[in-house]
Each structure stands twice: as C-alpha cells, then as structure tokens.
C-alpha atoms as a PDB file:
ATOM      1  CA  MET A   1      74.830 108.843 121.147  1.00  0.00           C
ATOM      2  CA  ASN A   2      77.800 110.380 122.157  1.00  0.00           C
ATOM      3  CA  GLU A   3      78.001 114.228 123.629  1.00  0.00           C
ATOM      4  CA  ASN A   4      77.355 115.588 120.636  1.00  0.00           C
ATOM      5  CA  GLY A   5      74.239 114.058 119.781  1.00  0.00           C
ATOM      6  CA  GLU A   6      75.786 111.732 117.106  1.00  0.00           C
ATOM      7  CA  ALA A   7      75.808 107.909 116.796  1.00  0.00           C
ATOM      8  CA  GLY A   8      79.445 106.710 117.602  1.00  0.00           C
ATOM      9  CA  ILE A   9      81.147 103.785 118.778  1.00  0.00           C
ATOM     10  CA  ASP A  10      78.144 102.261 120.915  1.00  0.00           C
ATOM     11  CA  ALA A  11      76.171 102.234 117.892  1.00  0.00           C
ATOM     12  CA  PRO A  12      77.015  99.971 115.368  1.00  0.00           C
ATOM     13  CA  ILE A  13      75.196  98.816 112.440  1.00  0.00           C
ATOM     14  CA  ILE A  14      74.794  94.992 111.803  1.00  0.00           C
ATOM     15  CA  ILE A  15      73.965  92.907 109.230  1.00  0.00           C
ATOM     16  CA  VAL A  16      72.625  89.757 110.279  1.00  0.00           C
ATOM     17  CA  SER A  17      72.209  87.196 107.343  1.00  0.00           C
ATOM     18  CA  HIS A  18      72.428  83.656 105.941  1.00  0.00           C
ATOM     19  CA  ALA A  19      75.180  82.688 103.080  1.00  0.00           C
ATOM     20  CA  ARG A  20      74.490  83.678  99.674  1.00  0.00           C
ATOM     21  CA  SER A  21      72.468  86.671 100.507  1.00  0.00           C
ATOM     22  CA  GLY A  22      73.761  89.238  98.422  1.00  0.00           C
ATOM     23  CA  VAL A  23      75.356  91.061 101.872  1.00  0.00           C
ATOM     24  CA  ALA A  24      78.305  92.474  99.623  1.00  0.00           C
ATOM     25  CA  TYR A  25      75.784  94.474  97.472  1.00  0.00           C
ATOM     26  CA  LEU A  26      74.671  95.790 100.053  1.00  0.00           C
ATOM     27  CA  LEU A  27      77.734  96.913 101.674  1.00  0.00           C
ATOM     28  CA  ASP A  28      78.766  98.233  98.815  1.00  0.00           C
ATOM     29  CA  GLU A  29      76.014 100.565  98.586  1.00  0.00           C
ATOM     30  CA  LEU A  30      76.266 101.353 102.378  1.00  0.00           C
ATOM     31  CA  SER A  31      79.882 101.466 102.739  1.00  0.00           C
ATOM     32  CA  HIS A  32      79.288 105.230 100.369  1.00  0.00           C
ATOM     33  CA  ASP A  33      79.062 106.889 103.498  1.00  0.00           C
ATOM     34  CA  THR A  34      82.307 107.303 104.715  1.00  0.00           C
ATOM     35  CA  SER A  35      81.210 108.369 108.781  1.00  0.00           C
ATOM     36  CA  VAL A  36      81.242 104.093 108.721  1.00  0.00           C
ATOM     37  CA  THR A  37      83.957 101.553 108.270  1.00  0.00           C
ATOM     38  CA  TRP A  38      82.727  98.229 107.668  1.00  0.00           C
ATOM     39  CA  LEU A  39      84.651  95.458 109.099  1.00  0.00           C
ATOM     40  CA  GLU A  40      85.915  93.023 106.246  1.00  0.00           C
ATOM     41  CA  GLY A  41      86.454  89.462 107.961  1.00  0.00           C
ATOM     42  CA  VAL A  42      85.666  90.162 111.485  1.00  0.00           C
ATOM     43  CA  ASN A  43      82.223  88.881 113.255  1.00  0.00           C
ATOM     44  CA  VAL A  44      82.466  91.099 116.380  1.00  0.00           C
ATOM     45  CA  PRO A  45      79.269  89.672 117.651  1.00  0.00           C
ATOM     46  CA  ARG A  46      80.898  86.059 117.078  1.00  0.00           C
ATOM     47  CA  LEU A  47      83.725  87.382 119.122  1.00  0.00           C
ATOM     48  CA  SER A  48      81.565  89.240 122.036  1.00  0.00           C
ATOM     49  CA  ALA A  49      79.462  85.992 122.250  1.00  0.00           C
ATOM     50  CA  GLU A  50      82.621  83.977 122.787  1.00  0.00           C
ATOM     51  CA  LEU A  51      84.019  86.006 125.319  1.00  0.00           C
ATOM     52  CA  ILE A  52      80.579  86.197 127.060  1.00  0.00           C
ATOM     53  CA  GLN A  53      80.680  82.447 127.197  1.00  0.00           C
ATOM     54  CA  THR A  54      84.406  82.276 128.569  1.00  0.00           C
ATOM     55  CA  TRP A  55      82.926  84.457 131.267  1.00  0.00           C
ATOM     56  CA  GLN A  56      80.142  82.163 131.986  1.00  0.00           C
ATOM     57  CA  HIS A  57      82.337  79.214 132.179  1.00  0.00           C
ATOM     58  CA  LEU A  58      84.578  81.046 134.703  1.00  0.00           C
ATOM     59  CA  GLU A  59      81.747  82.184 136.574  1.00  0.00           C
ATOM     60  CA  SER A  60      79.963  78.830 136.234  1.00  0.00           C
ATOM     61  CA  SER A  61      76.710  80.804 135.086  1.00  0.00           C
ATOM     62  CA  ASN A  62      74.253  79.091 132.430  1.00  0.00           C
ATOM     63  CA  PRO A  63      73.016  81.064 129.538  1.00  0.00           C
ATOM     64  CA  PRO A  64      71.473  83.125 128.490  1.00  0.00           C
ATOM     65  CA  ASP A  65      72.834  84.731 131.819  1.00  0.00           C
ATOM     66  CA  PHE A  66      75.639  86.751 132.620  1.00  0.00           C
ATOM     67  CA  SER A  67      77.291  89.333 134.959  1.00  0.00           C
ATOM     68  CA  THR A  68      77.876  92.704 135.134  1.00  0.00           C
ATOM     69  CA  LEU A  69      81.488  92.739 134.904  1.00  0.00           C
ATOM     70  CA  ALA A  70      81.204  90.125 132.344  1.00  0.00           C
ATOM     71  CA  ALA A  71      79.828  92.524 130.246  1.00  0.00           C
ATOM     72  CA  SER A  72      81.491  94.930 131.282  1.00  0.00           C
ATOM     73  CA  ALA A  73      84.872  93.396 130.645  1.00  0.00           C
ATOM     74  CA  THR A  74      83.652  92.408 127.273  1.00  0.00           C
ATOM     75  CA  LYS A  75      82.568  95.085 125.594  1.00  0.00           C
ATOM     76  CA  SER A  76      85.704  96.957 127.358  1.00  0.00           C
ATOM     77  CA  THR A  77      87.925  94.593 125.228  1.00  0.00           C
ATOM     78  CA  ILE A  78      85.927  95.207 121.919  1.00  0.00           C
ATOM     79  CA  ASN A  79      85.627  99.089 122.144  1.00  0.00           C
ATOM     80  CA  ILE A  80      89.685  99.245 122.730  1.00  0.00           C
ATOM     81  CA  MET A  81      90.347  97.317 119.659  1.00  0.00           C
ATOM     82  CA  LEU A  82      87.685  99.306 117.661  1.00  0.00           C
ATOM     83  CA  THR A  83      88.661 102.781 118.958  1.00  0.00           C
ATOM     84  CA  THR A  84      91.731 102.285 117.624  1.00  0.00           C
ATOM     85  CA  HIS A  85      90.912 101.394 114.483  1.00  0.00           C
ATOM     86  CA  LEU A  86      88.283 103.847 114.211  1.00  0.00           C
ATOM     87  CA  ALA A  87      91.152 106.600 114.837  1.00  0.00           C
ATOM     88  CA  ARG A  88      93.181 104.996 112.456  1.00  0.00           C
ATOM     89  CA  VAL A  89      90.752 104.775 109.505  1.00  0.00           C
ATOM     90  CA  GLY A  90      88.988 108.267 110.292  1.00  0.00           C
ATOM     91  CA  ALA A  91      85.310 107.074 110.976  1.00  0.00           C
ATOM     92  CA  LYS A  92      82.853 107.612 113.619  1.00  0.00           C
ATOM     93  CA  ARG A  93      81.083 104.195 113.225  1.00  0.00           C
ATOM     94  CA  TRP A  94      81.581 101.046 112.362  1.00  0.00           C
ATOM     95  CA  GLY A  95      79.382  97.804 111.093  1.00  0.00           C
ATOM     96  CA  CYS A  96      79.872  94.212 109.899  1.00  0.00           C
ATOM     97  CA  ALA A  97      77.687  91.418 108.945  1.00  0.00           C
ATOM     98  CA  VAL A  98      76.913  88.200 110.753  1.00  0.00           C
ATOM     99  CA  ILE A  99      76.827  85.843 107.899  1.00  0.00           C
ATOM    100  CA  GLY A 100      75.087  82.438 109.673  1.00  0.00           C
ATOM    101  CA  THR A 101      75.225  82.808 113.514  1.00  0.00           C
ATOM    102  CA  PRO A 102      72.750  84.482 114.017  1.00  0.00           C
ATOM    103  CA  LYS A 103      72.622  83.703 117.780  1.00  0.00           C
ATOM    104  CA  ALA A 104      75.889  85.382 118.198  1.00  0.00           C
ATOM    105  CA  ALA A 105      73.632  88.311 117.282  1.00  0.00           C
ATOM    106  CA  GLU A 106      71.366  87.940 120.917  1.00  0.00           C
ATOM    107  CA  VAL A 107      74.327  88.267 122.752  1.00  0.00           C
ATOM    108  CA  PHE A 108      76.003  91.366 121.227  1.00  0.00           C
ATOM    109  CA  ALA A 109      72.389  93.244 121.295  1.00  0.00           C
ATOM    110  CA  ARG A 110      72.177  92.850 125.017  1.00  0.00           C
ATOM    111  CA  LEU A 111      75.802  94.328 124.983  1.00  0.00           C
ATOM    112  CA  TYR A 112      75.225  96.840 122.722  1.00  0.00           C
ATOM    113  CA  PRO A 113      71.555  98.490 123.514  1.00  0.00           C
ATOM    114  CA  GLN A 114      71.888 101.165 120.663  1.00  0.00           C
ATOM    115  CA  ALA A 115      72.949  99.152 118.168  1.00  0.00           C
ATOM    116  CA  THR A 116      70.905  98.921 114.994  1.00  0.00           C
ATOM    117  CA  PHE A 117      70.041  95.926 113.019  1.00  0.00           C
ATOM    118  CA  ILE A 118      69.539  94.668 109.445  1.00  0.00           C
ATOM    119  CA  CYS A 119      68.044  91.073 109.124  1.00  0.00           C
ATOM    120  CA  MET A 120      69.208  90.134 104.888  1.00  0.00           C
ATOM    121  CA  TYR A 121      67.448  87.643 103.758  1.00  0.00           C
ATOM    122  CA  ARG A 122      67.152  85.769  99.945  1.00  0.00           C
ATOM    123  CA  ASP A 123      64.783  82.989  99.117  1.00  0.00           C
ATOM    124  CA  CYS A 124      65.624  79.272  99.680  1.00  0.00           C
ATOM    125  CA  VAL A 125      66.045  77.774  96.307  1.00  0.00           C
ATOM    126  CA  ASP A 126      68.079  80.972  94.908  1.00  0.00           C
ATOM    127  CA  MET A 127      70.482  80.530  97.948  1.00  0.00           C
ATOM    128  CA  ILE A 128      70.541  76.937  97.124  1.00  0.00           C
ATOM    129  CA  TYR A 129      71.334  77.055  93.576  1.00  0.00           C
ATOM    130  CA  SER A 130      74.138  79.817  94.151  1.00  0.00           C
ATOM    131  CA  ILE A 131      75.884  77.480  96.346  1.00  0.00           C
ATOM    132  CA  LEU A 132      75.838  74.557  94.413  1.00  0.00           C
ATOM    133  CA  ALA A 133      77.005  76.673  91.399  1.00  0.00           C
ATOM    134  CA  ASP A 134      80.265  76.817  93.210  1.00  0.00           C
ATOM    135  CA  SER A 135      80.102  73.496  94.431  1.00  0.00           C
ATOM    136  CA  PRO A 136      79.306  70.534  92.190  1.00  0.00           C
ATOM    137  CA  TRP A 137      80.739  67.999  93.778  1.00  0.00           C
ATOM    138  CA  GLY A 138      79.591  68.346  96.909  1.00  0.00           C
ATOM    139  CA  LEU A 139      79.488  70.507 100.008  1.00  0.00           C
ATOM    140  CA  SER A 140      83.091  69.442 101.380  1.00  0.00           C
ATOM    141  CA  ASP A 141      85.290  71.868 102.672  1.00  0.00           C
ATOM    142  CA  SER A 142      82.092  74.269 102.152  1.00  0.00           C
ATOM    143  CA  GLY A 143      81.080  75.047 105.506  1.00  0.00           C
ATOM    144  CA  PHE A 144      77.832  73.356 105.615  1.00  0.00           C
ATOM    145  CA  GLU A 145      79.492  69.615 106.401  1.00  0.00           C
ATOM    146  CA  ALA A 146      77.344  69.586 109.350  1.00  0.00           C
ATOM    147  CA  PHE A 147      74.619  70.035 107.577  1.00  0.00           C
ATOM    148  CA  ALA A 148      76.222  67.541 104.662  1.00  0.00           C
ATOM    149  CA  ALA A 149      76.637  65.121 107.115  1.00  0.00           C
ATOM    150  CA  ALA A 150      72.818  64.337 108.281  1.00  0.00           C
ATOM    151  CA  TYR A 151      71.770  64.429 104.333  1.00  0.00           C
ATOM    152  CA  PRO A 152      74.644  62.340 102.700  1.00  0.00           C
ATOM    153  CA  GLY A 153      74.477  62.506  98.785  1.00  0.00           C
ATOM    154  CA  ASN A 154      71.648  64.649  98.935  1.00  0.00           C
ATOM    155  CA  SER A 155      73.003  68.663  98.925  1.00  0.00           C
ATOM    156  CA  VAL A 156      69.945  70.315  98.068  1.00  0.00           C
ATOM    157  CA  ALA A 157      68.006  69.001 101.175  1.00  0.00           C
ATOM    158  CA  ALA A 158      71.504  69.501 103.063  1.00  0.00           C
ATOM    159  CA  LEU A 159      71.263  72.918 101.909  1.00  0.00           C
ATOM    160  CA  ALA A 160      67.619  73.653 102.626  1.00  0.00           C
ATOM    161  CA  ASP A 161      67.969  72.323 105.959  1.00  0.00           C
ATOM    162  CA  TYR A 162      70.671  74.928 106.318  1.00  0.00           C
ATOM    163  CA  TRP A 163      68.556  77.527 105.341  1.00  0.00           C
ATOM    164  CA  ALA A 164      65.389  76.886 107.255  1.00  0.00           C
ATOM    165  CA  ALA A 165      67.775  76.424 110.808  1.00  0.00           C
ATOM    166  CA  THR A 166      69.217  79.896 109.892  1.00  0.00           C
ATOM    167  CA  VAL A 167      66.569  81.982 108.935  1.00  0.00           C
ATOM    168  CA  SER A 168      64.597  80.337 112.140  1.00  0.00           C
ATOM    169  CA  GLN A 169      67.135  82.271 114.239  1.00  0.00           C
ATOM    170  CA  MET A 170      67.002  85.184 112.148  1.00  0.00           C
ATOM    171  CA  LEU A 171      63.575  85.597 112.309  1.00  0.00           C
ATOM    172  CA  GLN A 172      63.440  84.882 116.314  1.00  0.00           C
ATOM    173  CA  PHE A 173      66.000  87.790 116.917  1.00  0.00           C
ATOM    174  CA  GLU A 174      64.346  90.004 114.601  1.00  0.00           C
ATOM    175  CA  HIS A 175      60.897  89.427 116.700  1.00  0.00           C
ATOM    176  CA  ARG A 176      62.401  89.870 119.715  1.00  0.00           C
ATOM    177  CA  HIS A 177      64.632  93.420 118.607  1.00  0.00           C
ATOM    178  CA  ARG A 178      61.773  94.730 116.211  1.00  0.00           C
ATOM    179  CA  LEU A 179      62.358  98.016 117.331  1.00  0.00           C
ATOM    180  CA  ARG A 180      65.900  97.846 116.480  1.00  0.00           C
ATOM    181  CA  SER A 181      65.645  95.886 113.160  1.00  0.00           C
ATOM    182  CA  LEU A 182      64.837  96.297 109.575  1.00  0.00           C
ATOM    183  CA  ARG A 183      63.984  93.121 107.043  1.00  0.00           C
ATOM    184  CA  LEU A 184      65.664  93.109 103.804  1.00  0.00           C
ATOM    185  CA  ARG A 185      65.342  90.979 100.946  1.00  0.00           C
ATOM    186  CA  TYR A 186      67.613  90.326  98.498  1.00  0.00           C
ATOM    187  CA  GLU A 187      65.028  90.497  95.804  1.00  0.00           C
ATOM    188  CA  GLU A 188      64.252  93.892  96.999  1.00  0.00           C
ATOM    189  CA  LEU A 189      67.674  95.605  96.823  1.00  0.00           C
ATOM    190  CA  ILE A 190      67.992  94.252  92.739  1.00  0.00           C
ATOM    191  CA  GLY A 191      64.499  95.293  91.836  1.00  0.00           C
ATOM    192  CA  GLN A 192      63.875  97.996  94.333  1.00  0.00           C
ATOM    193  CA  ARG A 193      67.250  99.442  94.590  1.00  0.00           C
ATOM    194  CA  SER A 194      66.533 102.884  95.137  1.00  0.00           C
ATOM    195  CA  ALA A 195      63.838 102.928  97.766  1.00  0.00           C
ATOM    196  CA  THR A 196      65.616  99.493  99.449  1.00  0.00           C
ATOM    197  CA  LEU A 197      68.546 101.453 100.131  1.00  0.00           C
ATOM    198  CA  LYS A 198      66.624 104.697 101.452  1.00  0.00           C
ATOM    199  CA  ALA A 199      64.931 102.511 103.901  1.00  0.00           C
ATOM    200  CA  ALA A 200      68.202 101.122 105.070  1.00  0.00           C
ATOM    201  CA  ARG A 201      69.687 104.142 105.114  1.00  0.00           C
ATOM    202  CA  PHE A 202      67.352 105.960 107.338  1.00  0.00           C
ATOM    203  CA  HIS A 203      66.891 103.048 109.647  1.00  0.00           C
ATOM    204  CA  ALA A 204      70.598 102.900 109.874  1.00  0.00           C
ATOM    205  CA  GLY A 205      71.011 106.638 110.659  1.00  0.00           C
ATOM    206  CA  LEU A 206      73.562 106.893 107.555  1.00  0.00           C
ATOM    207  CA  SER A 207      73.691 109.923 104.685  1.00  0.00           C
ATOM    208  CA  GLU A 208      70.796 110.540 102.246  1.00  0.00           C
ATOM    209  CA  GLY A 209      71.507 111.298  98.984  1.00  0.00           C
ATOM    210  CA  LEU A 210      74.735 109.301  98.436  1.00  0.00           C
ATOM    211  CA  ALA A 211      74.852 107.892  94.251  1.00  0.00           C
ATOM    212  CA  LEU A 212      73.651 104.484  93.693  1.00  0.00           C
ATOM    213  CA  SER A 213      76.836 102.408  92.557  1.00  0.00           C
ATOM    214  CA  ARG A 214      76.251 100.736  89.479  1.00  0.00           C
ATOM    215  CA  ASN A 215      77.846  97.444  89.865  1.00  0.00           C
ATOM    216  CA  ILE A 216      74.061  95.683  90.883  1.00  0.00           C
ATOM    217  CA  GLY A 217      70.304  95.792  89.235  1.00  0.00           C
ATOM    218  CA  GLY A 218      68.212  93.962  87.304  1.00  0.00           C
ATOM    219  CA  GLU A 219      68.230  96.969  84.576  1.00  0.00           C
ATOM    220  CA  LEU A 220      72.022  96.937  83.962  1.00  0.00           C
ATOM    221  CA  ASN A 221      71.856  92.954  83.621  1.00  0.00           C
ATOM    222  CA  LEU A 222      75.075  92.572  85.342  1.00  0.00           C
ATOM    223  CA  LEU A 223      74.367  90.313  88.189  1.00  0.00           C
ATOM    224  CA  PRO A 224      76.283  86.809  87.374  1.00  0.00           C
ATOM    225  CA  PRO A 225      73.692  83.991  86.708  1.00  0.00           C
ATOM    226  CA  HIS A 226      74.132  82.491  90.433  1.00  0.00           C
ATOM    227  CA  MET A 227      72.901  85.884  92.010  1.00  0.00           C
ATOM    228  CA  THR A 228      70.132  86.663  89.179  1.00  0.00           C
ATOM    229  CA  VAL A 229      66.636  86.262  90.798  1.00  0.00           C
ATOM    230  CA  GLY A 230      64.868  83.208  89.719  1.00  0.00           C
ATOM    231  CA  CYS A 231      68.454  81.365  89.245  1.00  0.00           C
ATOM    232  CA  GLY A 232      66.865  78.687  91.609  1.00  0.00           C
ATOM    233  CA  SER A 233      63.695  77.533  89.560  1.00  0.00           C
ATOM    234  CA  VAL A 234      66.295  74.838  88.413  1.00  0.00           C
ATOM    235  CA  VAL A 235      66.522  73.348  92.157  1.00  0.00           C
ATOM    236  CA  PRO A 236      65.456  69.806  92.147  1.00  0.00           C
ATOM    237  CA  VAL A 237      62.710  70.894  95.042  1.00  0.00           C
ATOM    238  CA  ALA A 238      61.714  66.809  94.932  1.00  0.00           C
ATOM    239  CA  SER A 239      65.162  66.068  96.899  1.00  0.00           C
ATOM    240  CA  ILE A 240      63.652  67.959  99.884  1.00  0.00           C
ATOM    241  CA  PRO A 241      62.290  65.702 102.492  1.00  0.00           C
ATOM    242  CA  ASP A 242      58.500  66.576 103.422  1.00  0.00           C
ATOM    243  CA  HIS A 243      58.744  67.675 106.594  1.00  0.00           C
ATOM    244  CA  MET A 244      61.311  70.014 105.479  1.00  0.00           C
ATOM    245  CA  PHE A 245      59.597  71.382 102.731  1.00  0.00           C
ATOM    246  CA  ARG A 246      56.606  72.156 105.275  1.00  0.00           C
ATOM    247  CA  ARG A 247      58.572  73.989 107.415  1.00  0.00           C
ATOM    248  CA  ILE A 248      60.226  76.191 104.244  1.00  0.00           C
ATOM    249  CA  ASP A 249      57.358  76.757 103.203  1.00  0.00           C
ATOM    250  CA  GLU A 250      56.051  78.070 106.216  1.00  0.00           C
ATOM    251  CA  LEU A 251      59.366  80.302 106.569  1.00  0.00           C
ATOM    252  CA  LEU A 252      58.704  81.431 102.692  1.00  0.00           C
ATOM    253  CA  VAL A 253      55.363  82.494 103.578  1.00  0.00           C
ATOM    254  CA  GLU A 254      56.146  84.675 106.820  1.00  0.00           C
ATOM    255  CA  LEU A 255      58.640  86.291 104.627  1.00  0.00           C
ATOM    256  CA  ASP A 256      56.434  87.175 101.886  1.00  0.00           C
ATOM    257  CA  TYR A 257      57.806  84.825  99.374  1.00  0.00           C
ATOM    258  CA  SER A 258      55.944  82.412  96.856  1.00  0.00           C
ATOM    259  CA  GLY A 259      55.877  78.809  98.284  1.00  0.00           C
ATOM    260  CA  LEU A 260      57.594  75.896  97.217  1.00  0.00           C
ATOM    261  CA  VAL A 261      56.112  73.921  94.142  1.00  0.00           C
ATOM    262  CA  ARG A 262      57.448  70.307  93.558  1.00  0.00           C
END
C-alpha cells in the first residue's frame, strides 16, 4: 500500500496460467476497472526472473538464493519502467498474465510481497482440443516443440505432458502462496460468471459493481467452438501413455474436475 493506504505499483495483479485457459476473457472483464493497466505482450515476472538469474551468475549464487542487492536492483529496474507507463496511461496499478512459465512467478512473489495472484486453470482435454484446433498438422512452431519432440507423431500426448507439467508447477506455486492466490477455473468463469468475477475482483482489490461485458457466457452462445466447455470430449485420450494418464487424473481430481475416461 502507498502512503494513502491504496494499492500501487508494488501491488500488481498477476494471472498465472497455462495455454488456452481463457485468460483473455478474464482480462476483458477485469479491465473494466481503469485504475489498473494490463500489460499486453509483456511478461514482467519472467523478466524479473531473468534479471535475478543474471545477478546470480555474476554473484556466483545458487538458485533460489539471491542477494538483497540483486533484489533491490531488479525491482528498481522494473519499477522505473512501470512508473513511467502508469503515468502515461493514468493508472494506479498494473497487472499481467504469466502463461506457461509459473516458475517465473516464484521469483516475482519474493520481490513483490504485496502482489496478488490468480491461478487460472482449464480442463486438460478441452485445452488439448483448443490448441489442436489451430494446429491440425502438428505442433511445429507452436511453442510446444520441446514436448512434441518427446512424443513424435503424438500431439495429444505432447500437449497432455505440457498441461501436466505446467499445472503441477502452478499448484505448487499456489500452495506456497495460498494466502495471496485465488484458484479460478475457466469453466466457472463461463458458467458462473457473476459470482466468479466478484470473487476475482474482491481478491485483487478491484472495484465492485462494474458492468459485465457481453462477449462471454454460455447463455449468450457466443463462444468459438474451441473455447466451449466440454469441447475436448472428442480428444482420443487413449493416445495418452498410462503413467501420464494417471498423473493427469490426480491433477484433475485436485482441481475438482472429473477424471479422464478411456
């Protein structure tokens, strides 16, 4: 909080998620509060992690340790950039989404103890379907090359591995920072929009009573096919190896989803 008791530059809102989780819909709703500017195409937590990694190398320190000087210098660099941006756009706070890099949020959480986090999840097979709908001929140049290389010719297994690895890291982050983190599922944002957004706004310290936009919601039937709830029912889950199948089942249960069915 600043000297007036208001959340400021040191109290950002960070959305931690995996690919195709519907974060864009959440940002569209939260952006109604103009006191916050949402950074597009800028992953500040990843930048902070890279700066800290450079300091660790120069100081010959081992992760996760880093010096007070490293923390101060990194935070100063980030705050100078963002203070300028906030002044230009006329906002008091800032926020951004961390997609697929939850480990970066860990360093950031240490640098910004007043930061608020929203961990947003989507059902595994729906995410797989959503990605494959845009990449029907494979995952080359899609950002998932490392996972695809481990399962040549099996895009379903590659994306299942990506979901399991990323969600595992997200849950670990959430558990370590449970007092600052809110768990949000895409399905709740679509099916219980008003209550879900109210909880998200309260957690983030945003204004209540702002009008909901009319571009999402199952009742409006405006979602593209790859973003509908249950779209992944056609995904051939038999392509997922047994050991990964069991791990995904465990993660789904922890997130209060139904398990996979072969």
